[in-house]
DNA sequence: GTAGTTTGTTTATTGAAGTCACAAAGCCAG
DNA sequence: CTGGCTTTGTGACTTCAATAAACAAACTAC
């Protein structure tokens, strides 16, 4: 039916904020949308109707919904599972992976983990984009854009990878341009965006995972080597003036510790990464599995039984706690989430780590910061997709055809 | 004349952004306002006209302005020097001061520095508010609000001073409530706001001083003792989720350094404050003048001549450089400004400090962060006034009578 | 003087959101 | 099961900030 409703056009209207609320699961009904947007029911209805005709959300008008309260039951708003998708790609030390991610952080399809590595970014990105293009072909879905997560700081606005050490790529490689080249060659006309993997993981966790609702979210995580950090402020990734913020790996956490490639010693980066734990426990890294997996398995299998493992874990936890406390003093987040090895360290002894953060931060007594683990599978991939979705969230009518 | 122009009402319109542009000196003419707001000339004209009738800005339509280019010369927009003011107050270790500050960061009147100190916040705040009320009476100006700068972290939303060590106040004192009480008792009905002095200095410098135009401004400064930090992101003070961010004083800058009251050793706080410099130079703090003044005078008088002073300054500069580099890695600011002793250290040897920040930060080669000194007199007072002005900048029609 | 350029104003129009009234769809008490 | 109460959703009209388009004003350059 053609409504006599207000028709919305692109630009300054409530469509973007409304879609973001549904996207992040904060607007299950039109009624909630009304209060969350601070508009009238009429406006919220018009906005929801428009998002529906755009094919982005569904409105379930069946009665049966458990109301829980008096009054007319509200219709459920949900992301349209048949809607468009974003192409997400991730490259890391051991290979790459591609996926299709819809609104709401929903994974529609993923390729299996691929273990190809190469010193030429073009080659790897070509392969991962080709894998993603296959997924798009198979599913026949409309693609709104593409996002790429890399284990390196990505300089903005250039889109260059400044320290892709673990990929053996040349420093300063123009990953975003190369990514867009590969997209064009694969016949994908949507724009491509790039970001640091930990940053994107934090963004994904903020919108769909353990960071939901946090106003100032701090995320610290190890990859297979090294430590990364990320900060999400008021829903936006804080990546600094040039995209280079939150390189937290070189906070000093042990003045007498091992030397770091940055020239200092005892950096968070070398004191709390998987290799540090393995070495502290007196284990030699094996050839099978990533260092991260070996460290996790060591913690899970022997933390409870082997005093040496326990002592090693405690030492690493203590240094991590010191680093987190320092970050708390500087950033005053209202939530901390941990990924990679840090997540498993928290799992091994949550009391020890949380206690340290509390006692070593200056405001420990004025309110403890909750420390928890990342919860999303493939959070870097989901975060990469968020980059591609962002223009749609900012202005759905301008970003989508029709 | 009554215009047939669009009349603006309170709420979502361009009045606030427009006033902010004039306030920060970024909109000298209607033409610039037009492009900066991204609106049409008609809208900019209506907005300027409205701000003029509110008594906030003046429009100088005299022809003589040096145009410098072709076309019709534009009328100058300026803050109305006869407009309302904000009451600004500052308390510090050696006393207090009050001032009246107009839009544009313009100091209209200040009390002389007063040297009363007391362990009772109510007493001191009563005196400073009374001094401010005198200024208001003398000038007969309308007061839009009041701001207070204190040398302590101020918890939000409680408005309590968590570590007013240098005031000898009780930790957790509800300064904002006390401030508002004192305002009410002095017959000032305007609302009162409180903030940390370094934070407010950074805000003032960002809007009217050395930080203008910086998207991510980092400010580090000493008071008479200790070190404070502040971060202004996209024009807004980043004070963390609870107002407690940027306590940068406890970054480790010398693992073998002197013990700090935080339990660690070699913290920025104790290694780069005025006392640290005096001690490193082998001087005993004298009874006259603040430690800050003594340290400044030492640098100015003897840095060039006394090798011991030079060596001491270099040692402190080196530690400051290390601390700043650490902050650069975490925050990736696009400008750094220094206040207090740090400003004088920069003055003493700018090359040494800037070189350190560059070489010790991870991205030194990818673009150096400019390091400069604060330039505003009374920047904490001006920043305190900014707090009071903020509601007016957000919505002039709602915040002002008529 | 004339052409070209930029700034400012006026009039009419647009479009997102608000107001208000009413309908729909559930609870609950009698 | 009927009528009161509450909440949600929709349609008609209104509001008002901003736009578009035309015009006027004030300068520079030739």
Tab-separated table of C-alpha atoms (C1' of nucleotides) in Angstrom, chain A residues 7-9 13-14 39-40 43 63 71-72, chain C residues 15-19 23-28:
chain	number	residue	atom	x	y	z
A	7	UNK	CA	8.468	10.189	2.777
A	8	UNK	CA	12.063	10.507	3.893
A	9	UNK	CA	14.802	11.602	1.575
A	13	UNK	CA	16.840	12.578	9.155
A	14	UNK	CA	16.384	9.866	11.735
A	39	UNK	CA	10.878	11.402	18.527
A	40	UNK	CA	7.165	10.831	18.315
A	43	UNK	CA	8.068	9.610	13.215
A	63	UNK	CA	0.320	-10.958	17.655
A	71	UNK	CA	-1.325	-2.446	26.482
A	72	UNK	CA	-1.167	-3.283	22.845
C	15	DG	C1'	10.535	18.184	3.955
C	16	DA	C1'	11.373	16.107	8.499
C	17	DA	C1'	9.293	16.083	12.571
C	18	DG	C1'	5.530	17.546	15.767
C	19	DT	C1'	0.541	17.652	17.343
C	23	DA	C1'	-7.934	3.006	15.969
C	24	DA	C1'	-5.971	-1.452	17.394
C	25	DA	C1'	-4.748	-4.861	20.659
C	26	DG	C1'	-3.653	-6.552	24.680
C	27	DC	C1'	-4.480	-6.671	30.066
C	28	DC	C1'	-7.750	-6.728	34.247
